[in-house]
Coordinates of C-alpha atoms in Angstrom, one line a residue:
M24 CA 0.0 0.0 0.0
I25 CA 2.8 2.4 0.9
R26 CA 4.6 1.6 -2.4
I27 CA 1.5 2.5 -4.4
I28 CA 1.1 5.8 -2.6
L29 CA 4.8 6.7 -3.2
F30 CA 4.4 5.7 -6.9
L31 CA 1.4 8.0 -7.3
L32 CA 3.2 10.8 -5.6
L33 CA 6.2 10.4 -7.9
I34 CA 4.0 10.5 -11.0
A35 CA 2.3 13.6 -9.7
L36 CA 5.6 15.4 -9.1
A37 CA 6.9 14.5 -12.6
A38 CA 3.7 15.8 -14.2
A39 CA 4.0 19.0 -12.1
G40 CA 7.6 19.5 -13.2
A41 CA 6.8 18.9 -16.9
A42 CA 3.9 21.4 -16.7
W43 CA 6.1 24.0 -15.0
M44 CA 8.8 23.7 -17.7
A45 CA 6.2 24.0 -20.5
D46 CA 4.9 27.2 -19.0
Q47 CA 8.4 28.8 -19.0
P48 CA 9.1 31.2 -22.0
G49 CA 12.3 30.9 -24.1
D50 CA 14.1 28.9 -26.7
L51 CA 16.1 25.7 -26.3
V52 CA 19.1 25.4 -28.6
M53 CA 21.2 22.3 -28.9
S54 CA 24.5 22.5 -31.0
W55 CA 26.7 19.4 -31.5
G56 CA 29.4 19.7 -34.1
G57 CA 27.7 20.7 -37.3
F58 CA 24.3 19.7 -35.9
R59 CA 22.2 22.5 -34.5
L60 CA 18.7 22.0 -33.0
T61 CA 16.5 24.8 -32.0
S62 CA 13.1 24.3 -30.4
K63 CA 10.5 26.8 -29.3
Q64 CA 9.1 24.0 -27.1
P65 CA 11.8 22.9 -24.6
M66 CA 9.7 20.0 -23.5
Y67 CA 10.2 18.0 -26.6
L68 CA 13.9 18.3 -26.5
L69 CA 14.0 17.4 -22.9
G70 CA 12.1 14.2 -23.6
I71 CA 14.6 13.2 -26.3
V72 CA 17.4 13.7 -23.9
I73 CA 15.8 11.6 -21.2
V74 CA 15.1 8.8 -23.7
V75 CA 18.7 8.8 -24.8
A76 CA 20.0 8.8 -21.3
M77 CA 17.8 5.8 -20.4
V78 CA 19.0 3.8 -23.3
A79 CA 22.6 4.5 -22.5
G80 CA 21.9 3.5 -18.9
V81 CA 20.4 0.2 -19.9
I82 CA 23.3 -0.6 -22.1
L83 CA 25.9 0.3 -19.5
R84 CA 24.0 -1.7 -16.9
G85 CA 23.9 -4.7 -19.1
L86 CA 27.6 -4.5 -19.8
W87 CA 28.2 -4.2 -16.0
K88 CA 26.2 -7.3 -15.2
I89 CA 27.7 -9.6 -17.9
P90 CA 30.4 -11.1 -15.6
G91 CA 27.8 -11.8 -13.0
H92 CA 25.6 -13.6 -15.5
I93 CA 28.6 -15.6 -16.7
R94 CA 29.5 -16.7 -13.2
R95 CA 25.8 -17.5 -12.4
G96 CA 25.5 -19.6 -15.5
R97 CA 28.7 -21.5 -14.8
R98 CA 27.5 -22.2 -11.2
E99 CA 24.1 -23.4 -12.4
R100 CA 25.7 -25.7 -14.9
R101 CA 27.9 -27.2 -12.2
H102 CA 24.9 -27.6 -9.9
A103 CA 23.0 -29.3 -12.6
R104 CA 25.9 -31.7 -13.2
G105 CA 26.1 -32.4 -9.5
R106 CA 22.3 -33.0 -9.3
H107 CA 22.5 -35.4 -12.2
A108 CA 25.5 -37.2 -10.6
I109 CA 23.5 -37.5 -7.3
T110 CA 20.5 -38.9 -9.1
Q111 CA 22.5 -41.5 -11.0
G112 CA 24.5 -42.3 -7.8
L113 CA 21.4 -42.9 -5.8
L114 CA 20.0 -45.1 -8.5
A115 CA 23.3 -47.0 -8.6
I116 CA 23.0 -47.6 -4.8
G117 CA 19.5 -48.8 -5.3
H118 CA 20.5 -51.6 -7.7
G119 CA 23.8 -52.4 -5.9
D120 CA 26.4 -50.9 -8.3
S121 CA 29.1 -49.9 -5.8
A122 CA 31.6 -48.8 -8.5
G123 CA 29.1 -46.6 -10.3
A124 CA 27.9 -45.1 -7.0
R125 CA 31.4 -44.3 -6.0
A126 CA 32.2 -42.6 -9.3
H127 CA 29.0 -40.6 -9.2
A128 CA 29.8 -39.6 -5.6
E129 CA 33.2 -38.2 -6.7
V130 CA 31.5 -36.2 -9.5
A131 CA 28.9 -34.9 -7.1
R132 CA 31.6 -33.9 -4.6
R133 CA 33.4 -31.9 -7.3
H134 CA 30.3 -30.1 -8.7
A135 CA 28.0 -30.0 -5.7
A136 CA 30.1 -30.3 -2.5
S137 CA 27.7 -28.2 -0.4
D138 CA 24.6 -30.1 -1.4
P139 CA 23.3 -32.3 1.5
L140 CA 22.4 -35.1 -1.0
A141 CA 26.0 -35.2 -2.1
L142 CA 27.1 -35.9 1.4
L143 CA 24.4 -38.6 1.7
L144 CA 25.5 -40.2 -1.6
H145 CA 29.1 -40.2 -0.4
A146 CA 28.1 -41.9 3.0
Q147 CA 25.8 -44.5 1.4
S148 CA 28.4 -45.4 -1.3
A149 CA 31.0 -45.9 1.5
Q150 CA 28.5 -48.1 3.4
L151 CA 27.9 -50.1 0.2
D152 CA 31.7 -50.6 -0.2
G153 CA 32.1 -51.6 3.5
D154 CA 34.2 -48.5 4.2
R155 CA 32.9 -47.7 7.7
D156 CA 35.5 -45.0 8.4
G157 CA 34.5 -43.1 5.3
A158 CA 30.8 -43.5 6.1
Q159 CA 31.4 -42.1 9.7
R160 CA 33.3 -39.1 8.3
A161 CA 30.5 -38.3 5.9
F162 CA 27.9 -38.6 8.7
R163 CA 29.9 -36.5 11.1
A164 CA 30.1 -33.8 8.4
M165 CA 26.4 -34.0 8.0
A166 CA 25.9 -33.8 11.8
E167 CA 27.9 -30.6 12.0
R168 CA 25.5 -28.8 9.6
P169 CA 22.3 -27.5 11.0
D170 CA 20.2 -28.6 8.0
T171 CA 21.5 -32.2 8.0
R172 CA 22.2 -32.7 11.7
L173 CA 19.4 -35.1 12.3
L174 CA 20.2 -37.1 9.2
G175 CA 23.9 -37.3 10.3
L176 CA 22.9 -38.5 13.8
R177 CA 20.7 -41.2 12.2
G178 CA 23.7 -42.4 10.2
L179 CA 26.0 -42.4 13.1
F180 CA 23.4 -44.3 15.1
I181 CA 23.3 -47.0 12.5
E182 CA 27.1 -47.2 12.3
A183 CA 27.3 -47.6 16.1
Q184 CA 24.8 -50.4 16.0
R185 CA 26.8 -52.2 13.2
A186 CA 30.0 -51.7 15.3
D187 CA 28.1 -53.3 18.3
D188 CA 28.6 -50.2 20.4
P189 CA 25.3 -49.8 22.3
V190 CA 26.6 -47.0 24.6
A191 CA 27.4 -44.7 21.6
A192 CA 24.2 -45.7 19.9
V193 CA 22.1 -44.7 22.9
M194 CA 24.0 -41.4 23.4
I195 CA 23.4 -40.5 19.7
A196 CA 19.7 -41.4 20.0
E197 CA 19.3 -39.3 23.1
E198 CA 20.9 -36.3 21.4
A199 CA 18.6 -36.8 18.4
L200 CA 15.6 -37.1 20.7
K201 CA 16.4 -33.8 22.4
M202 CA 16.7 -32.2 19.0
S203 CA 13.5 -33.7 17.6
P204 CA 11.1 -35.3 20.1
S205 CA 9.0 -36.5 17.2
S206 CA 11.8 -38.7 15.8
S207 CA 10.4 -42.3 15.9
W208 CA 13.8 -44.1 15.5
A209 CA 15.3 -42.1 18.4
S210 CA 12.4 -42.7 20.7
H211 CA 12.3 -46.4 19.8
A212 CA 16.0 -46.7 20.6
V213 CA 15.9 -44.8 23.9
L214 CA 12.8 -46.7 24.9
G215 CA 14.5 -50.1 24.3
F216 CA 17.5 -48.9 26.3
C217 CA 15.3 -47.8 29.2
C218 CA 13.5 -51.1 29.3
A219 CA 16.8 -53.0 29.1
K220 CA 18.2 -51.2 32.2
G221 CA 14.9 -51.2 34.0
D222 CA 14.2 -47.5 33.9
W223 CA 10.4 -47.8 33.7
A224 CA 9.9 -44.2 34.7
G225 CA 11.9 -43.0 31.7
A226 CA 10.2 -45.5 29.4
L227 CA 6.8 -44.2 30.5
S228 CA 7.8 -40.6 29.9
I229 CA 8.9 -41.5 26.4
I230 CA 5.6 -43.2 25.7
D231 CA 3.8 -40.1 26.9
N232 CA 6.0 -38.0 24.6
N233 CA 5.2 -40.3 21.7
Q234 CA 1.5 -39.9 22.3
T235 CA 1.8 -36.1 22.5
A236 CA 3.8 -35.9 19.3
G237 CA 1.3 -38.1 17.5
L238 CA 3.6 -41.0 16.8
I239 CA 1.1 -43.5 18.2
D240 CA -2.6 -43.6 18.5
K241 CA -4.6 -43.9 21.7
A242 CA -5.2 -47.6 21.6
T243 CA -1.5 -48.3 21.0
Y244 CA -0.6 -45.9 23.8
R245 CA -2.9 -47.6 26.3
R246 CA -1.5 -51.0 25.3
Q247 CA 2.2 -50.0 25.5
R248 CA 1.7 -48.1 28.8
G249 CA 0.0 -51.2 30.2
V250 CA 2.9 -53.4 29.1
L251 CA 5.4 -51.0 30.9
L252 CA 3.3 -50.9 34.0
T253 CA 3.1 -54.7 34.1
A254 CA 6.9 -55.0 33.7
R255 CA 7.4 -52.6 36.6
A256 CA 4.8 -54.5 38.7
L257 CA 6.6 -57.8 38.1
E258 CA 10.0 -56.3 39.0
F259 CA 8.8 -54.7 42.2
E260 CA 6.5 -57.6 43.3
T261 CA 8.9 -58.7 46.0
V262 CA 10.5 -55.3 46.7
D263 CA 7.7 -52.7 46.9
R264 CA 4.3 -54.4 47.1
D265 CA 2.3 -51.2 47.1
L266 CA 3.9 -49.9 43.9
S267 CA 3.6 -53.3 42.3
R268 CA -0.1 -53.5 43.2
A269 CA -0.8 -50.0 42.0
S270 CA 1.0 -50.7 38.7
A271 CA -0.7 -54.0 38.1
M272 CA -4.2 -52.5 38.7
E273 CA -3.5 -49.6 36.4
A274 CA -2.1 -52.0 33.8
V275 CA -5.3 -54.1 33.9
K276 CA -7.4 -51.0 33.4
L277 CA -5.4 -50.0 30.4
A278 CA -4.9 -53.5 28.9
P279 CA -7.5 -56.0 30.3
T280 CA -6.4 -58.7 27.9
L281 CA -2.7 -58.6 28.8
I282 CA -2.1 -62.0 30.4
P283 CA 0.7 -61.2 32.9
A284 CA -1.1 -58.1 34.1
A285 CA -4.3 -60.1 34.6
V286 CA -2.5 -62.9 36.5
L287 CA -0.7 -60.5 38.8
A288 CA -3.8 -58.3 39.4
A289 CA -5.9 -61.4 40.2
K290 CA -3.2 -62.5 42.7
F291 CA -3.3 -59.2 44.5
E292 CA -7.1 -59.2 44.5
S293 CA -7.1 -62.7 45.9
E294 CA -4.8 -61.7 48.7
A295 CA -7.1 -58.8 49.5
H296 CA -10.1 -61.4 49.6
Q297 CA -11.7 -59.8 46.5
V298 CA -12.5 -63.1 45.0
R299 CA -15.2 -62.1 42.6
R300 CA -13.2 -59.2 41.2
A301 CA -10.2 -61.5 40.7
M302 CA -12.4 -64.0 38.9
R303 CA -13.7 -61.3 36.6
I304 CA -10.2 -60.1 35.7
V305 CA -9.1 -63.7 34.8
E306 CA -12.3 -64.5 32.8
T307 CA -11.9 -61.3 30.7
A308 CA -8.4 -62.3 29.7
W309 CA -9.3 -66.0 29.3
L310 CA -12.1 -65.3 26.7
V311 CA -9.5 -63.5 24.5
Q312 CA -6.5 -65.9 24.9
P313 CA -6.7 -69.0 27.2
H314 CA -3.4 -69.5 29.0
P315 CA -2.2 -72.0 31.6
D316 CA -1.2 -69.1 34.0
L317 CA -4.7 -67.8 33.9
A318 CA -6.1 -71.2 34.7
D319 CA -3.7 -71.6 37.6
A320 CA -4.6 -68.1 38.9
Y321 CA -8.3 -68.9 38.6
S322 CA -8.0 -72.2 40.5
H323 CA -6.1 -70.6 43.4
V324 CA -8.3 -67.5 43.5
R325 CA -9.6 -68.5 46.9
L326 CA -6.8 -69.4 49.2
G327 CA -7.0 -72.6 51.2
D328 CA -9.4 -74.5 48.9
A329 CA -9.1 -78.2 48.5
A330 CA -8.1 -79.9 45.3
R331 CA -11.7 -80.9 44.4
Q332 CA -12.9 -77.3 44.9
R333 CA -10.1 -76.1 42.5
L334 CA -11.2 -78.8 40.0
V335 CA -14.8 -77.5 40.0
R336 CA -13.6 -73.9 39.6
V337 CA -11.4 -74.9 36.6
E338 CA -14.2 -76.8 35.0
T339 CA -16.3 -73.6 35.2
L340 CA -13.5 -71.6 33.5
A341 CA -12.9 -74.2 30.8
A342 CA -16.6 -74.2 30.0
K343 CA -16.4 -70.6 28.8
T344 CA -14.2 -71.8 25.8
P345 CA -15.4 -75.3 25.0
G346 CA -13.1 -77.4 22.9
H347 CA -10.0 -75.4 23.6
I348 CA -6.9 -77.4 24.4
E349 CA -5.9 -75.1 27.3
G350 CA -9.2 -75.7 29.0
A351 CA -8.7 -79.5 28.7
L352 CA -5.1 -79.3 30.0
A353 CA -6.2 -77.2 32.9
I354 CA -9.0 -79.7 33.8
A355 CA -6.5 -82.6 33.5
R356 CA -4.0 -80.9 35.8
A357 CA -6.6 -80.1 38.4
A358 CA -8.1 -83.6 38.2
I359 CA -4.7 -85.2 38.7
D360 CA -4.2 -83.1 41.8
A361 CA -7.6 -84.2 43.0
S362 CA -6.9 -87.9 42.2
E363 CA -9.8 -87.8 39.7
F364 CA -8.0 -89.8 37.0
A365 CA -11.2 -90.6 35.0
K366 CA -11.9 -86.9 34.5
A367 CA -8.3 -86.3 33.5
R368 CA -8.5 -89.0 30.9
A369 CA -11.8 -87.8 29.6
A370 CA -10.5 -84.3 29.3
L371 CA -7.4 -85.4 27.3
E372 CA -9.2 -88.0 25.2
P373 CA -9.9 -85.6 22.2
F374 CA -6.2 -84.7 21.9
I375 CA -4.6 -88.2 22.3
A376 CA -4.6 -89.0 18.6
A377 CA -2.2 -86.1 17.9
P378 CA -0.9 -85.1 21.3
T379 CA 1.2 -82.2 22.1
Q380 CA 4.1 -82.4 24.6
R381 CA 2.1 -81.3 27.6
V382 CA -0.7 -83.8 26.7
A383 CA 1.8 -86.6 26.5
L384 CA 3.5 -85.6 29.8
L385 CA 0.1 -85.4 31.6
M386 CA -0.8 -88.9 30.3
A387 CA 2.5 -90.2 31.5
E388 CA 1.8 -88.7 34.9
I389 CA -1.6 -90.2 35.0
E390 CA -0.3 -93.7 34.1
R391 CA 2.5 -93.4 36.8
T392 CA 0.2 -92.0 39.5
E393 CA -2.9 -94.0 39.0
H394 CA -1.6 -97.5 38.1
G395 CA 2.1 -97.2 38.9
D396 CA 2.7 -98.5 35.3
S397 CA 6.2 -97.3 34.6
G398 CA 6.2 -99.0 31.2
R399 CA 3.2 -97.0 29.8
A400 CA 4.5 -93.8 31.5
R401 CA 7.8 -94.3 29.8
A402 CA 6.1 -94.8 26.5
W403 CA 4.1 -91.6 26.9
T404 CA 7.4 -89.8 27.8
L405 CA 9.1 -91.1 24.7
R406 CA 6.1 -89.9 22.7
A407 CA 6.4 -86.5 24.2
V408 CA 9.9 -86.1 22.8
R409 CA 8.6 -86.2 19.2
A410 CA 5.2 -84.7 19.8
L411 CA 4.0 -81.4 18.6
H412 CA 5.2 -78.3 20.5
D413 CA 2.9 -76.3 22.7
P414 CA 2.5 -72.6 22.4
V415 CA 5.2 -70.5 24.1
W416 CA 6.1 -66.9 24.5
T417 CA 7.7 -66.0 21.1
A418 CA 9.0 -62.7 19.7
D419 CA 11.0 -62.3 16.5
G420 CA 11.9 -66.0 16.4
Y421 CA 13.1 -65.9 20.0
V422 CA 11.5 -68.4 22.4
S423 CA 11.3 -67.4 26.1
D424 CA 10.2 -69.4 29.1
R425 CA 8.5 -66.3 30.5
W426 CA 6.8 -63.1 29.3
R427 CA 9.1 -60.1 28.6
P428 CA 8.1 -56.5 27.8
V429 CA 10.6 -56.0 25.0
S430 CA 12.0 -58.3 22.3
P431 CA 15.7 -59.1 23.0
V432 CA 16.2 -59.3 19.2
T433 CA 14.8 -56.0 17.9
G434 CA 14.0 -54.1 21.1
R435 CA 10.3 -53.8 20.0
L436 CA 7.9 -53.2 22.8
D437 CA 5.1 -55.7 23.4
A438 CA 6.6 -58.1 20.9
F439 CA 6.0 -61.4 22.8
Q440 CA 3.0 -63.4 21.7
W441 CA 1.6 -66.7 23.1
Q442 CA 1.9 -68.9 20.0
T443 CA 3.5 -72.0 18.6
P444 CA 7.1 -71.4 17.5
V445 CA 7.7 -71.3 13.8
A446 CA 10.3 -74.1 13.9
A447 CA 7.8 -76.4 15.5
L448 CA 5.1 -76.1 12.9
P449 CA 4.3 -79.4 11.1
S450 CA 5.2 -79.7 7.4
D451 CA 3.1 -81.1 4.6
K452 CA 5.6 -83.9 3.9
G453 CA 4.4 -86.3 6.5
H454 CA 2.8 -86.8 9.8
A455 CA 4.3 -84.8 12.7
I456 CA 4.1 -87.9 15.0
E457 CA 5.1 -91.4 14.0
P458 CA 4.7 -93.7 16.9
S459 CA 7.1 -96.6 17.1
P460 CA 5.9 -100.2 17.5
F461 CA 7.0 -100.1 21.2
E462 CA 4.8 -97.2 21.9
E463 CA 1.9 -98.8 20.0
A464 CA 2.3 -102.0 22.0
M465 CA 2.7 -100.2 25.4
L466 CA -0.2 -97.9 24.7
A467 CA -2.6 -100.6 23.5
P468 CA -5.7 -101.0 25.6
R469 CA -5.4 -103.6 28.3
R470 CA -7.5 -106.8 28.0
V471 CA -7.8 -109.7 30.4
E472 CA -7.4 -113.1 28.6
P473 CA -9.2 -116.2 30.0
P474 CA -7.0 -119.1 31.1
K475 CA -5.9 -121.3 28.3
E476 CA -7.5 -124.8 28.1
V477 CA -6.0 -127.9 26.6
A478 CA -7.5 -128.2 23.1
S479 CA -9.3 -131.5 22.5
E480 CA -7.9 -133.1 19.4
P481 CA -7.8 -136.7 18.3
A482 CA -4.1 -136.7 18.0
A483 CA -3.5 -135.1 21.4
A484 CA -6.2 -137.0 23.4
K485 CA -3.6 -139.1 25.3
P486 CA -1.2 -137.5 27.7
V487 CA 2.3 -137.2 26.3
E488 CA 5.1 -138.8 28.2
P489 CA 8.3 -137.0 28.3
V490 CA 11.2 -138.7 26.7
E491 CA 14.4 -138.9 28.7
V492 CA 17.5 -138.3 26.9
K493 CA 20.7 -139.4 28.7
P494 CA 23.8 -137.3 28.2
V495 CA 25.9 -140.4 28.0
E496 CA 24.0 -141.8 25.1
M497 CA 24.1 -138.6 23.1
K498 CA 25.6 -139.1 19.6
P499 CA 26.6 -136.5 17.1
V500 CA 23.5 -135.7 15.0
E501 CA 23.9 -135.3 11.3
M502 CA 22.6 -131.8 10.4
K503 CA 20.4 -131.7 7.3
P504 CA 19.9 -128.7 5.2
L505 CA 16.7 -126.8 5.9
E506 CA 13.9 -126.7 3.4
P507 CA 13.4 -123.4 1.6
A508 CA 9.8 -123.2 2.9
T509 CA 10.9 -123.8 6.5
P510 CA 11.7 -120.4 8.2
P511 CA 14.1 -120.1 11.1
V512 CA 12.7 -119.9 14.6
Q513 CA 13.0 -116.7 16.5
D514 CA 15.1 -116.6 19.6
N515 CA 12.3 -115.2 21.7
A516 CA 9.7 -117.7 20.7
P517 CA 7.7 -119.1 23.7
L518 CA 8.7 -122.6 24.7
P519 CA 5.8 -125.1 25.2
A520 CA 5.5 -127.0 28.4
A521 CA 5.1 -130.5 26.8
I522 CA 5.8 -131.6 23.3
E523 CA 4.7 -134.8 21.6
A524 CA 7.5 -137.2 21.1
E525 CA 7.0 -138.7 17.7
P526 CA 9.7 -140.3 15.5
A527 CA 10.6 -137.8 12.9
P528 CA 10.7 -139.3 9.4
A529 CA 14.1 -139.4 7.6
E530 CA 12.8 -137.6 4.5
P531 CA 9.5 -135.9 4.0
T532 CA 7.2 -137.4 1.3
A533 CA 5.1 -135.3 -1.0
A534 CA 2.2 -137.6 -0.7
E535 CA 1.6 -136.9 2.9
P536 CA -0.8 -133.9 3.4
A537 CA 0.2 -131.2 5.8
L538 CA -1.8 -131.2 9.0
P539 CA -3.7 -128.0 9.8
P540 CA -2.4 -126.0 12.8
A541 CA -4.4 -126.4 16.0
A542 CA -6.8 -123.6 16.9
E543 CA -5.3 -121.3 19.6
P544 CA -6.7 -118.2 21.3
A545 CA -5.7 -114.8 19.8
P546 CA -2.3 -113.7 21.2
P547 CA -1.9 -110.2 22.7
A548 CA -0.5 -107.3 20.8
P549 CA 3.2 -108.0 20.0
L550 CA 5.8 -105.8 21.6
F551 CA 8.0 -106.0 18.5
R552 CA 7.1 -105.8 14.9
S553 CA 7.4 -109.1 13.1
R554 CA 9.3 -109.4 9.9
T555 CA 7.2 -109.6 6.8
D556 CA 9.7 -111.4 4.7
L557 CA 9.7 -114.5 7.0
P558 CA 6.4 -116.3 7.4
K559 CA 5.4 -117.6 10.8
A560 CA 6.0 -121.3 11.6
T561 CA 5.5 -123.6 14.6
P562 CA 8.6 -124.1 16.6
A563 CA 10.6 -127.3 16.2
P564 CA 10.1 -130.1 18.8
I565 CA 12.2 -129.7 21.8
P566 CA 12.8 -132.6 24.3
A567 CA 11.5 -132.1 27.8
V568 CA 14.9 -132.9 29.2
I569 CA 17.6 -130.9 27.6
P570 CA 21.1 -132.3 28.1
I571 CA 23.9 -129.9 29.1
I572 CA 26.6 -130.1 26.5
R573 CA 29.7 -128.0 26.8
A574 CA 31.5 -126.4 24.0
P575 CA 35.0 -127.8 23.2
D576 CA 36.6 -124.6 24.4
D577 CA 34.5 -124.3 27.6
P578 CA 36.6 -125.1 30.7
G579 CA 33.5 -125.8 32.7
V580 CA 32.5 -124.8 36.2
H581 CA 34.5 -125.7 39.2
E582 CA 32.1 -128.0 41.1
D583 CA 33.9 -127.5 44.4
G584 CA 33.3 -123.8 44.3
P585 CA 35.9 -121.1 44.6
V586 CA 38.8 -121.6 47.0
D587 CA 38.8 -119.3 50.0
E588 CA 42.4 -118.6 50.7
F589 CA 41.5 -116.7 53.8
A590 CA 39.6 -119.6 55.3
E591 CA 42.5 -121.9 54.7
Q592 CA 44.8 -119.5 56.5
I593 CA 42.4 -119.0 59.4
G594 CA 41.9 -122.8 60.0
P595 CA 43.9 -124.6 62.7
P596 CA 47.1 -126.3 61.5
K597 CA 47.2 -130.1 61.5
A598 CA 48.8 -131.7 64.6
Q599 CA 51.7 -134.0 64.1
I600 CA 51.4 -137.7 65.0
G601 CA 53.2 -138.6 68.2
G602 CA 54.9 -141.7 69.4
W603 CA 56.7 -144.3 67.3
R604 CA 54.3 -143.8 64.4
G605 CA 55.1 -140.2 64.2
F606 CA 58.9 -140.8 64.5
L607 CA 58.7 -143.4 61.7
A608 CA 56.6 -141.2 59.5
R609 CA 59.0 -138.3 59.9
L610 CA 61.9 -140.6 59.3
G611 CA 60.4 -142.0 56.1
S612 CA 59.6 -138.6 54.7

């Protein structure tokens, strides 16, 4: 507005001056060499002079500015070359051309040394070549400039992590967080460091800053704050009970489905005799994610209850999620403690076909506790070794025996999830569980067989008299080659009590028909798998009295027993014979 007013005033003054000169009387004469100009109107001549002066001024100004235009053009061309080199270098880094990136970085440094992207290109090309010293120098140069300070700190933080220097990395992240509170990577790094050293107050302040800066939404803020409060409550459970209780109750309000928070809060409520409130806390978390810790806290929610009362309470909790394996495992555990083995077996029955490790171990405990059957318990224990894995606390491929607030691999908050580890998932190439014949035999259902009766047959109607075979009359027997159809007898085949003594023919005749085998009751399930290439056959006749024949190289057994040298020494010495008999005996010797 002021400029417009000044411009109008200037025009008014110029018009007033021109009008004043036009009103003045006189002649204007201009003589230049042989040229003479005379005007009765001085205004026209004045206008010509002004125009000529303006043209001359423009020409002189243009001549004066020519060097500046030359310098500016040269600078723009260099800047354009540098930008082109930066673009090509970043593209070379993108597809992994380290040599091309290094060459473009040199061109960018010559033509656009002050460009922040040139420094970034130089640092990234050094990282691609594995030159950590060069990358650190480039990032330090970026950190010294105000416009690239945060980017330089970020690069130095990454280099410190690669060099396995957590102290330097945390110091750089704290400096970046002071400079820019909205920096997500800096807040994440400082948060992980605070959680690692147990600084829960600092971690909670960082979470509050993240929520204020808009880095996380309200639901994430409530969940992460509940995780940090739960971690603080678990740490101070045995040190500061009041702080632990306050933290646990606040964590349950912020994250009702967080399992460790629910378990700890239910424990504190149970100690305060708030049984209904504790049961509601556990039930809320159980409906979202059944967990054995929740079942244990629910069963012990009332202190001093008997095992049968805990079993009834666990059955009530398991009924809220019917068919879930955690409910069945909880019922089985409580039933074993209450000596209700039938209920434990019924709870585990749907999961016996493809059991997990906990199912197999519980079945082994049932067999050992109820019947004292160590064989079946051992079979279930062996089956548990190759059974499917149960869910565990897992974060970024790391399996932990307990819940943790931060992943030890990436430092991510609330990373642990109750799930089956990836390495334990079954593949599609075969069954996850292949029971061995020993396990099948040991785990077969028991059956009581009736006492065996002597089969009534015409050939075996008369009692068989055992044949005595005297060792003195034993003669070497000529061994005949076995028939191809006659299989060898197994070493562990059962020996019959009495066998018919019939004279064996010297050579089998083809005209004699084979006698059918006698009908016997069905044998129990075998403990060892029989070979399919060898058909079953009846055992060869064995005499009732088996002579003891020693091998040629067997020295035999000393029938008098071992000699006791100490007994011989302890015994009294033999007395000498006295009289003439003794004299003659000594004389003769």
